[in-house]
Amino acid sequence: MTDNFQLVTVYRSQGILGAEVVRAKLEAAGVPVMLKYESAGLVLGLTVDGLGLVEVQVPKEWEADALDLIDEPGDEADAPTDELADEGELS
C-alpha cells in the first residue's frame, strides 16, 4: 500500500443491518469494503446519538464504482431504508 491510501465513506446506516446489506452488494461486485462503527453501539445495541451509526467505506479509487452500485436502479424492494451519503455531507 502507498502512503496516500485513503478510505472514503459512501454510505451511512443507523444500525449494522443496513450497512451489511450494502457491504455484501459491494463485495459481490469486487469492491473492497470496510465498515466503521463505534463498538459500544454494536455491543450494547444502541442506536441513539451516533452510537449506532455505521459508515461503509471504500478506497478512494473505488468511490465512483461503489456509489454507482449503491444507487443502481431495480433494488428498491431489497434496499435498506437508510439514507445514501452524498458528497456534500462527507468530509
PDB file of N, CA and C in Angstrom:
ATOM      1  N   MET A   1       0.827  -1.181   0.000  1.00  0.00           N
ATOM      2  CA  MET A   1       0.000   0.000   0.000  1.00  0.00           C
ATOM      3  C   MET A   1       0.870   1.242   0.000  1.00  0.00           C
ATOM      4  N   THR A   2       0.332   2.299  -0.516  1.00  0.00           N
ATOM      5  CA  THR A   2       1.081   3.541  -0.552  1.00  0.00           C
ATOM      6  C   THR A   2       0.741   4.402   0.652  1.00  0.00           C
ATOM      7  N   ASP A   3       1.544   5.432   0.861  1.00  0.00           N
ATOM      8  CA  ASP A   3       1.328   6.328   1.989  1.00  0.00           C
ATOM      9  C   ASP A   3       0.057   7.150   1.851  1.00  0.00           C
ATOM     10  N   ASN A   4      -0.441   7.318   0.635  1.00  0.00           N
ATOM     11  CA  ASN A   4      -1.623   8.149   0.431  1.00  0.00           C
ATOM     12  C   ASN A   4      -2.907   7.329   0.331  1.00  0.00           C
ATOM     13  N   PHE A   5      -2.893   6.108   0.836  1.00  0.00           N
ATOM     14  CA  PHE A   5      -4.096   5.266   0.855  1.00  0.00           C
ATOM     15  C   PHE A   5      -5.162   5.971   1.679  1.00  0.00           C
ATOM     16  N   GLN A   6      -6.344   6.137   1.108  1.00  0.00           N
ATOM     17  CA  GLN A   6      -7.401   6.873   1.789  1.00  0.00           C
ATOM     18  C   GLN A   6      -8.736   6.163   1.612  1.00  0.00           C
ATOM     19  N   LEU A   7      -9.480   6.034   2.709  1.00  0.00           N
ATOM     20  CA  LEU A   7     -10.828   5.484   2.657  1.00  0.00           C
ATOM     21  C   LEU A   7     -11.829   6.624   2.621  1.00  0.00           C
ATOM     22  N   VAL A   8     -12.911   6.435   1.873  1.00  0.00           N
ATOM     23  CA  VAL A   8     -13.991   7.413   1.819  1.00  0.00           C
ATOM     24  C   VAL A   8     -15.297   6.725   2.189  1.00  0.00           C
ATOM     25  N   THR A   9     -16.181   7.462   2.828  1.00  0.00           N
ATOM     26  CA  THR A   9     -17.478   6.926   3.224  1.00  0.00           C
ATOM     27  C   THR A   9     -18.448   7.090   2.063  1.00  0.00           C
ATOM     28  N   VAL A  10     -19.082   5.974   1.661  1.00  0.00           N
ATOM     29  CA  VAL A  10     -20.029   6.018   0.546  1.00  0.00           C
ATOM     30  C   VAL A  10     -21.463   5.765   0.998  1.00  0.00           C
ATOM     31  N   TYR A  11     -21.632   5.362   2.254  1.00  0.00           N
ATOM     32  CA  TYR A  11     -22.972   5.058   2.755  1.00  0.00           C
ATOM     33  C   TYR A  11     -22.965   5.132   4.272  1.00  0.00           C
ATOM     34  N   ARG A  12     -24.041   5.634   4.835  1.00  0.00           N
ATOM     35  CA  ARG A  12     -24.209   5.685   6.295  1.00  0.00           C
ATOM     36  C   ARG A  12     -25.510   5.002   6.659  1.00  0.00           C
ATOM     37  N   SER A  13     -25.453   4.216   7.716  1.00  0.00           N
ATOM     38  CA  SER A  13     -26.623   3.473   8.170  1.00  0.00           C
ATOM     39  C   SER A  13     -26.781   3.645   9.671  1.00  0.00           C
ATOM     40  N   GLN A  14     -27.996   3.763  10.131  1.00  0.00           N
ATOM     41  CA  GLN A  14     -28.261   3.790  11.570  1.00  0.00           C
ATOM     42  C   GLN A  14     -28.504   2.346  11.997  1.00  0.00           C
ATOM     43  N   GLY A  15     -27.460   1.651  12.355  1.00  0.00           N
ATOM     44  CA  GLY A  15     -27.527   0.238  12.706  1.00  0.00           C
ATOM     45  C   GLY A  15     -26.730  -0.591  11.710  1.00  0.00           C
ATOM     46  N   ILE A  16     -26.321  -1.754  12.149  1.00  0.00           N
ATOM     47  CA  ILE A  16     -25.414  -2.606  11.373  1.00  0.00           C
ATOM     48  C   ILE A  16     -26.090  -3.298  10.180  1.00  0.00           C
ATOM     49  N   LEU A  17     -27.384  -3.582  10.275  1.00  0.00           N
ATOM     50  CA  LEU A  17     -28.030  -4.394   9.237  1.00  0.00           C
ATOM     51  C   LEU A  17     -28.019  -3.742   7.863  1.00  0.00           C
ATOM     52  N   GLY A  18     -28.392  -2.474   7.792  1.00  0.00           N
ATOM     53  CA  GLY A  18     -28.385  -1.777   6.505  1.00  0.00           C
ATOM     54  C   GLY A  18     -26.991  -1.706   5.908  1.00  0.00           C
ATOM     55  N   ALA A  19     -26.008  -1.471   6.760  1.00  0.00           N
ATOM     56  CA  ALA A  19     -24.625  -1.398   6.297  1.00  0.00           C
ATOM     57  C   ALA A  19     -24.140  -2.752   5.781  1.00  0.00           C
ATOM     58  N   GLU A  20     -24.550  -3.835   6.437  1.00  0.00           N
ATOM     59  CA  GLU A  20     -24.152  -5.177   5.994  1.00  0.00           C
ATOM     60  C   GLU A  20     -24.737  -5.515   4.622  1.00  0.00           C
ATOM     61  N   VAL A  21     -25.951  -5.055   4.351  1.00  0.00           N
ATOM     62  CA  VAL A  21     -26.566  -5.290   3.035  1.00  0.00           C
ATOM     63  C   VAL A  21     -25.755  -4.582   1.954  1.00  0.00           C
ATOM     64  N   VAL A  22     -25.403  -3.340   2.196  1.00  0.00           N
ATOM     65  CA  VAL A  22     -24.612  -2.574   1.229  1.00  0.00           C
ATOM     66  C   VAL A  22     -23.222  -3.190   1.085  1.00  0.00           C
ATOM     67  N   ARG A  23     -22.628  -3.585   2.197  1.00  0.00           N
ATOM     68  CA  ARG A  23     -21.312  -4.218   2.165  1.00  0.00           C
ATOM     69  C   ARG A  23     -21.335  -5.480   1.292  1.00  0.00           C
ATOM     70  N   ALA A  24     -22.336  -6.313   1.476  1.00  0.00           N
ATOM     71  CA  ALA A  24     -22.437  -7.555   0.699  1.00  0.00           C
ATOM     72  C   ALA A  24     -22.582  -7.262  -0.793  1.00  0.00           C
ATOM     73  N   LYS A  25     -23.366  -6.260  -1.130  1.00  0.00           N
ATOM     74  CA  LYS A  25     -23.562  -5.904  -2.541  1.00  0.00           C
ATOM     75  C   LYS A  25     -22.251  -5.436  -3.163  1.00  0.00           C
ATOM     76  N   LEU A  26     -21.513  -4.594  -2.447  1.00  0.00           N
ATOM     77  CA  LEU A  26     -20.253  -4.092  -2.970  1.00  0.00           C
ATOM     78  C   LEU A  26     -19.217  -5.205  -3.080  1.00  0.00           C
ATOM     79  N   GLU A  27     -19.121  -6.045  -2.062  1.00  0.00           N
ATOM     80  CA  GLU A  27     -18.155  -7.150  -2.109  1.00  0.00           C
ATOM     81  C   GLU A  27     -18.477  -8.127  -3.230  1.00  0.00           C
ATOM     82  N   ALA A  28     -19.759  -8.357  -3.491  1.00  0.00           N
ATOM     83  CA  ALA A  28     -20.155  -9.255  -4.582  1.00  0.00           C
ATOM     84  C   ALA A  28     -19.703  -8.713  -5.938  1.00  0.00           C
ATOM     85  N   ALA A  29     -19.586  -7.395  -6.027  1.00  0.00           N
ATOM     86  CA  ALA A  29     -19.131  -6.768  -7.272  1.00  0.00           C
ATOM     87  C   ALA A  29     -17.614  -6.588  -7.303  1.00  0.00           C
ATOM     88  N   GLY A  30     -16.924  -7.063  -6.259  1.00  0.00           N
ATOM     89  CA  GLY A  30     -15.473  -6.999  -6.231  1.00  0.00           C
ATOM     90  C   GLY A  30     -14.899  -5.724  -5.640  1.00  0.00           C
ATOM     91  N   VAL A  31     -15.734  -4.916  -5.012  1.00  0.00           N
ATOM     92  CA  VAL A  31     -15.270  -3.668  -4.404  1.00  0.00           C
ATOM     93  C   VAL A  31     -14.803  -3.962  -2.968  1.00  0.00           C
ATOM     94  N   PRO A  32     -13.569  -3.587  -2.616  1.00  0.00           N
ATOM     95  CA  PRO A  32     -13.120  -3.784  -1.235  1.00  0.00           C
ATOM     96  C   PRO A  32     -13.868  -2.838  -0.293  1.00  0.00           C
ATOM     97  N   VAL A  33     -14.329  -3.364   0.826  1.00  0.00           N
ATOM     98  CA  VAL A  33     -15.200  -2.601   1.733  1.00  0.00           C
ATOM     99  C   VAL A  33     -14.722  -2.749   3.169  1.00  0.00           C
ATOM    100  N   MET A  34     -14.906  -1.680   3.935  1.00  0.00           N
ATOM    101  CA  MET A  34     -14.645  -1.707   5.365  1.00  0.00           C
ATOM    102  C   MET A  34     -15.804  -1.000   6.063  1.00  0.00           C
ATOM    103  N   LEU A  35     -16.243  -1.551   7.196  1.00  0.00           N
ATOM    104  CA  LEU A  35     -17.274  -0.897   7.995  1.00  0.00           C
ATOM    105  C   LEU A  35     -16.610  -0.165   9.156  1.00  0.00           C
ATOM    106  N   LYS A  36     -17.054   1.051   9.406  1.00  0.00           N
ATOM    107  CA  LYS A  36     -16.532   1.852  10.513  1.00  0.00           C
ATOM    108  C   LYS A  36     -17.686   2.148  11.458  1.00  0.00           C
ATOM    109  N   TYR A  37     -17.516   1.757  12.737  1.00  0.00           N
ATOM    110  CA  TYR A  37     -18.574   1.981  13.716  1.00  0.00           C
ATOM    111  C   TYR A  37     -17.985   1.992  15.115  1.00  0.00           C
ATOM    112  N   GLU A  38     -18.739   2.565  16.025  1.00  0.00           N
ATOM    113  CA  GLU A  38     -18.363   2.579  17.434  1.00  0.00           C
ATOM    114  C   GLU A  38     -18.758   1.235  18.029  1.00  0.00           C
ATOM    115  N   SER A  39     -17.808   0.521  18.597  1.00  0.00           N
ATOM    116  CA  SER A  39     -18.089  -0.826  19.095  1.00  0.00           C
ATOM    117  C   SER A  39     -19.120  -0.830  20.223  1.00  0.00           C
ATOM    118  N   ALA A  40     -19.178   0.220  21.022  1.00  0.00           N
ATOM    119  CA  ALA A  40     -20.153   0.267  22.117  1.00  0.00           C
ATOM    120  C   ALA A  40     -21.582   0.198  21.588  1.00  0.00           C
ATOM    121  N   GLY A  41     -21.837   0.855  20.473  1.00  0.00           N
ATOM    122  CA  GLY A  41     -23.180   0.810  19.883  1.00  0.00           C
ATOM    123  C   GLY A  41     -23.567  -0.587  19.454  1.00  0.00           C
ATOM    124  N   LEU A  42     -22.617  -1.311  18.895  1.00  0.00           N
ATOM    125  CA  LEU A  42     -22.880  -2.679  18.445  1.00  0.00           C
ATOM    126  C   LEU A  42     -23.059  -3.622  19.636  1.00  0.00           C
ATOM    127  N   VAL A  43     -22.204  -3.511  20.615  1.00  0.00           N
ATOM    128  CA  VAL A  43     -22.254  -4.402  21.783  1.00  0.00           C
ATOM    129  C   VAL A  43     -23.514  -4.161  22.605  1.00  0.00           C
ATOM    130  N   LEU A  44     -23.842  -2.893  22.823  1.00  0.00           N
ATOM    131  CA  LEU A  44     -24.993  -2.552  23.655  1.00  0.00           C
ATOM    132  C   LEU A  44     -26.303  -2.481  22.877  1.00  0.00           C
ATOM    133  N   GLY A  45     -26.223  -2.489  21.565  1.00  0.00           N
ATOM    134  CA  GLY A  45     -27.424  -2.431  20.739  1.00  0.00           C
ATOM    135  C   GLY A  45     -28.069  -1.059  20.713  1.00  0.00           C
ATOM    136  N   LEU A  46     -27.292  -0.027  20.959  1.00  0.00           N
ATOM    137  CA  LEU A  46     -27.828   1.329  20.977  1.00  0.00           C
ATOM    138  C   LEU A  46     -27.750   1.974  19.595  1.00  0.00           C
ATOM    139  N   THR A  47     -28.766   2.742  19.278  1.00  0.00           N
ATOM    140  CA  THR A  47     -28.767   3.456  18.003  1.00  0.00           C
ATOM    141  C   THR A  47     -29.153   4.912  18.202  1.00  0.00           C
ATOM    142  N   VAL A  48     -28.728   5.516  19.307  1.00  0.00           N
ATOM    143  CA  VAL A  48     -29.020   6.925  19.576  1.00  0.00           C
ATOM    144  C   VAL A  48     -27.726   7.718  19.674  1.00  0.00           C
ATOM    145  N   ASP A  49     -27.822   9.002  19.381  1.00  0.00           N
ATOM    146  CA  ASP A  49     -26.685   9.919  19.481  1.00  0.00           C
ATOM    147  C   ASP A  49     -25.441   9.424  18.747  1.00  0.00           C
ATOM    148  N   GLY A  50     -25.619   8.793  17.609  1.00  0.00           N
ATOM    149  CA  GLY A  50     -24.483   8.365  16.808  1.00  0.00           C
ATOM    150  C   GLY A  50     -23.866   7.044  17.201  1.00  0.00           C
ATOM    151  N   LEU A  51     -24.278   6.444  18.312  1.00  0.00           N
ATOM    152  CA  LEU A  51     -23.684   5.170  18.718  1.00  0.00           C
ATOM    153  C   LEU A  51     -23.997   4.050  17.733  1.00  0.00           C
ATOM    154  N   GLY A  52     -25.128   4.120  17.072  1.00  0.00           N
ATOM    155  CA  GLY A  52     -25.486   3.079  16.124  1.00  0.00           C
ATOM    156  C   GLY A  52     -25.084   3.388  14.696  1.00  0.00           C
ATOM    157  N   LEU A  53     -24.410   4.521  14.475  1.00  0.00           N
ATOM    158  CA  LEU A  53     -24.024   4.915  13.124  1.00  0.00           C
ATOM    159  C   LEU A  53     -22.943   3.981  12.591  1.00  0.00           C
ATOM    160  N   VAL A  54     -23.173   3.470  11.388  1.00  0.00           N
ATOM    161  CA  VAL A  54     -22.193   2.617  10.717  1.00  0.00           C
ATOM    162  C   VAL A  54     -21.899   3.242   9.358  1.00  0.00           C
ATOM    163  N   GLU A  55     -20.622   3.448   9.074  1.00  0.00           N
ATOM    164  CA  GLU A  55     -20.202   4.003   7.792  1.00  0.00           C
ATOM    165  C   GLU A  55     -19.598   2.897   6.935  1.00  0.00           C
ATOM    166  N   VAL A  56     -20.043   2.823   5.692  1.00  0.00           N
ATOM    167  CA  VAL A  56     -19.466   1.889   4.726  1.00  0.00           C
ATOM    168  C   VAL A  56     -18.384   2.662   3.985  1.00  0.00           C
ATOM    169  N   GLN A  57     -17.153   2.168   4.071  1.00  0.00           N
ATOM    170  CA  GLN A  57     -16.031   2.872   3.469  1.00  0.00           C
ATOM    171  C   GLN A  57     -15.337   2.009   2.433  1.00  0.00           C
ATOM    172  N   VAL A  58     -14.847   2.683   1.388  1.00  0.00           N
ATOM    173  CA  VAL A  58     -14.113   2.025   0.308  1.00  0.00           C
ATOM    174  C   VAL A  58     -12.862   2.855   0.016  1.00  0.00           C
ATOM    175  N   PRO A  59     -11.847   2.251  -0.629  1.00  0.00           N
ATOM    176  CA  PRO A  59     -10.699   3.047  -1.054  1.00  0.00           C
ATOM    177  C   PRO A  59     -11.149   4.141  -2.030  1.00  0.00           C
ATOM    178  N   LYS A  60     -10.498   5.302  -1.955  1.00  0.00           N
ATOM    179  CA  LYS A  60     -10.885   6.456  -2.766  1.00  0.00           C
ATOM    180  C   LYS A  60     -11.018   6.110  -4.241  1.00  0.00           C
ATOM    181  N   GLU A  61     -10.138   5.283  -4.767  1.00  0.00           N
ATOM    182  CA  GLU A  61     -10.192   4.950  -6.200  1.00  0.00           C
ATOM    183  C   GLU A  61     -11.416   4.102  -6.575  1.00  0.00           C
ATOM    184  N   TRP A  62     -12.107   3.533  -5.598  1.00  0.00           N
ATOM    185  CA  TRP A  62     -13.309   2.739  -5.832  1.00  0.00           C
ATOM    186  C   TRP A  62     -14.592   3.527  -5.557  1.00  0.00           C
ATOM    187  N   GLU A  63     -14.477   4.773  -5.156  1.00  0.00           N
ATOM    188  CA  GLU A  63     -15.636   5.555  -4.727  1.00  0.00           C
ATOM    189  C   GLU A  63     -16.730   5.647  -5.799  1.00  0.00           C
ATOM    190  N   ALA A  64     -16.383   6.009  -7.009  1.00  0.00           N
ATOM    191  CA  ALA A  64     -17.383   6.171  -8.071  1.00  0.00           C
ATOM    192  C   ALA A  64     -18.107   4.855  -8.357  1.00  0.00           C
ATOM    193  N   ASP A  65     -17.351   3.757  -8.444  1.00  0.00           N
ATOM    194  CA  ASP A  65     -17.972   2.452  -8.691  1.00  0.00           C
ATOM    195  C   ASP A  65     -18.918   2.070  -7.554  1.00  0.00           C
ATOM    196  N   ALA A  66     -18.491   2.314  -6.322  1.00  0.00           N
ATOM    197  CA  ALA A  66     -19.319   1.964  -5.165  1.00  0.00           C
ATOM    198  C   ALA A  66     -20.614   2.769  -5.159  1.00  0.00           C
ATOM    199  N   LEU A  67     -20.515   4.071  -5.404  1.00  0.00           N
ATOM    200  CA  LEU A  67     -21.721   4.901  -5.417  1.00  0.00           C
ATOM    201  C   LEU A  67     -22.672   4.484  -6.529  1.00  0.00           C
ATOM    202  N   ASP A  68     -22.131   4.118  -7.691  1.00  0.00           N
ATOM    203  CA  ASP A  68     -22.973   3.633  -8.797  1.00  0.00           C
ATOM    204  C   ASP A  68     -23.701   2.353  -8.401  1.00  0.00           C
ATOM    205  N   LEU A  69     -23.001   1.429  -7.757  1.00  0.00           N
ATOM    206  CA  LEU A  69     -23.619   0.173  -7.332  1.00  0.00           C
ATOM    207  C   LEU A  69     -24.690   0.395  -6.276  1.00  0.00           C
ATOM    208  N   ILE A  70     -24.424   1.288  -5.334  1.00  0.00           N
ATOM    209  CA  ILE A  70     -25.398   1.576  -4.283  1.00  0.00           C
ATOM    210  C   ILE A  70     -26.646   2.212  -4.870  1.00  0.00           C
ATOM    211  N   ASP A  71     -26.452   3.053  -5.873  1.00  0.00           N
ATOM    212  CA  ASP A  71     -27.554   3.804  -6.483  1.00  0.00           C
ATOM    213  C   ASP A  71     -28.219   3.053  -7.635  1.00  0.00           C
ATOM    214  N   GLU A  72     -27.799   1.826  -7.889  1.00  0.00           N
ATOM    215  CA  GLU A  72     -28.295   1.035  -9.016  1.00  0.00           C
ATOM    216  C   GLU A  72     -29.814   0.870  -8.967  1.00  0.00           C
ATOM    217  N   PRO A  73     -30.511   1.167 -10.069  1.00  0.00           N
ATOM    218  CA  PRO A  73     -31.976   1.021 -10.073  1.00  0.00           C
ATOM    219  C   PRO A  73     -32.392  -0.456 -10.022  1.00  0.00           C
ATOM    220  N   GLY A  74     -33.602  -0.671  -9.535  1.00  0.00           N
ATOM    221  CA  GLY A  74     -34.137  -2.023  -9.506  1.00  0.00           C
ATOM    222  C   GLY A  74     -33.974  -2.727  -8.179  1.00  0.00           C
ATOM    223  N   ASP A  75     -33.289  -2.088  -7.233  1.00  0.00           N
ATOM    224  CA  ASP A  75     -33.070  -2.712  -5.941  1.00  0.00           C
ATOM    225  C   ASP A  75     -33.932  -2.112  -4.847  1.00  0.00           C
ATOM    226  N   GLU A  76     -34.912  -1.303  -5.199  1.00  0.00           N
ATOM    227  CA  GLU A  76     -35.699  -0.596  -4.191  1.00  0.00           C
ATOM    228  C   GLU A  76     -36.381  -1.536  -3.205  1.00  0.00           C
ATOM    229  N   ALA A  77     -36.831  -2.683  -3.648  1.00  0.00           N
ATOM    230  CA  ALA A  77     -37.531  -3.614  -2.756  1.00  0.00           C
ATOM    231  C   ALA A  77     -36.581  -4.227  -1.726  1.00  0.00           C
ATOM    232  N   ASP A  78     -35.317  -4.389  -2.096  1.00  0.00           N
ATOM    233  CA  ASP A  78     -34.350  -5.024  -1.214  1.00  0.00           C
ATOM    234  C   ASP A  78     -33.438  -4.033  -0.498  1.00  0.00           C
ATOM    235  N   ALA A  79     -33.470  -2.784  -0.913  1.00  0.00           N
ATOM    236  CA  ALA A  79     -32.526  -1.804  -0.376  1.00  0.00           C
ATOM    237  C   ALA A  79     -32.866  -1.426   1.055  1.00  0.00           C
ATOM    238  N   PRO A  80     -31.849  -1.155   1.850  1.00  0.00           N
ATOM    239  CA  PRO A  80     -32.098  -0.639   3.194  1.00  0.00           C
ATOM    240  C   PRO A  80     -32.730   0.744   3.087  1.00  0.00           C
ATOM    241  N   THR A  81     -33.456   1.141   4.096  1.00  0.00           N
ATOM    242  CA  THR A  81     -34.163   2.412   4.041  1.00  0.00           C
ATOM    243  C   THR A  81     -33.323   3.575   4.526  1.00  0.00           C
ATOM    244  N   ASP A  82     -32.092   3.332   4.955  1.00  0.00           N
ATOM    245  CA  ASP A  82     -31.236   4.412   5.412  1.00  0.00           C
ATOM    246  C   ASP A  82     -30.841   5.298   4.244  1.00  0.00           C
ATOM    247  N   GLU A  83     -30.431   6.518   4.560  1.00  0.00           N
ATOM    248  CA  GLU A  83     -30.099   7.470   3.523  1.00  0.00           C
ATOM    249  C   GLU A  83     -28.772   7.136   2.865  1.00  0.00           C
ATOM    250  N   LEU A  84     -28.687   7.444   1.573  1.00  0.00           N
ATOM    251  CA  LEU A  84     -27.424   7.322   0.871  1.00  0.00           C
ATOM    252  C   LEU A  84     -26.614   8.561   1.158  1.00  0.00           C
ATOM    253  N   ALA A  85     -25.328   8.392   1.335  1.00  0.00           N
ATOM    254  CA  ALA A  85     -24.470   9.539   1.592  1.00  0.00           C
ATOM    255  C   ALA A  85     -24.213  10.263   0.276  1.00  0.00           C
ATOM    256  N   ASP A  86     -24.371  11.571   0.303  1.00  0.00           N
ATOM    257  CA  ASP A  86     -23.998  12.326  -0.874  1.00  0.00           C
ATOM    258  C   ASP A  86     -22.739  13.126  -0.548  1.00  0.00           C
ATOM    259  N   GLU A  87     -22.022  13.511  -1.569  1.00  0.00           N
ATOM    260  CA  GLU A  87     -20.695  14.089  -1.380  1.00  0.00           C
ATOM    261  C   GLU A  87     -20.729  15.328  -0.510  1.00  0.00           C
ATOM    262  N   GLY A  88     -21.820  16.074  -0.496  1.00  0.00           N
ATOM    263  CA  GLY A  88     -21.911  17.293   0.284  1.00  0.00           C
ATOM    264  C   GLY A  88     -21.891  17.052   1.781  1.00  0.00           C
ATOM    265  N   GLU A  89     -22.305  15.887   2.235  1.00  0.00           N
ATOM    266  CA  GLU A  89     -22.364  15.591   3.669  1.00  0.00           C
ATOM    267  C   GLU A  89     -21.048  15.078   4.218  1.00  0.00           C
ATOM    268  N   LEU A  90     -20.198  14.555   3.353  1.00  0.00           N
ATOM    269  CA  LEU A  90     -18.997  13.876   3.822  1.00  0.00           C
ATOM    270  C   LEU A  90     -17.777  14.761   3.699  1.00  0.00           C
ATOM    271  N   SER A  91     -16.975  14.729   4.704  1.00  0.00           N
ATOM    272  CA  SER A  91     -15.692  15.454   4.662  1.00  0.00           C
ATOM    273  C   SER A  91     -14.685  14.734   5.508  1.00  0.00           C
TER     274      SER A  91
END
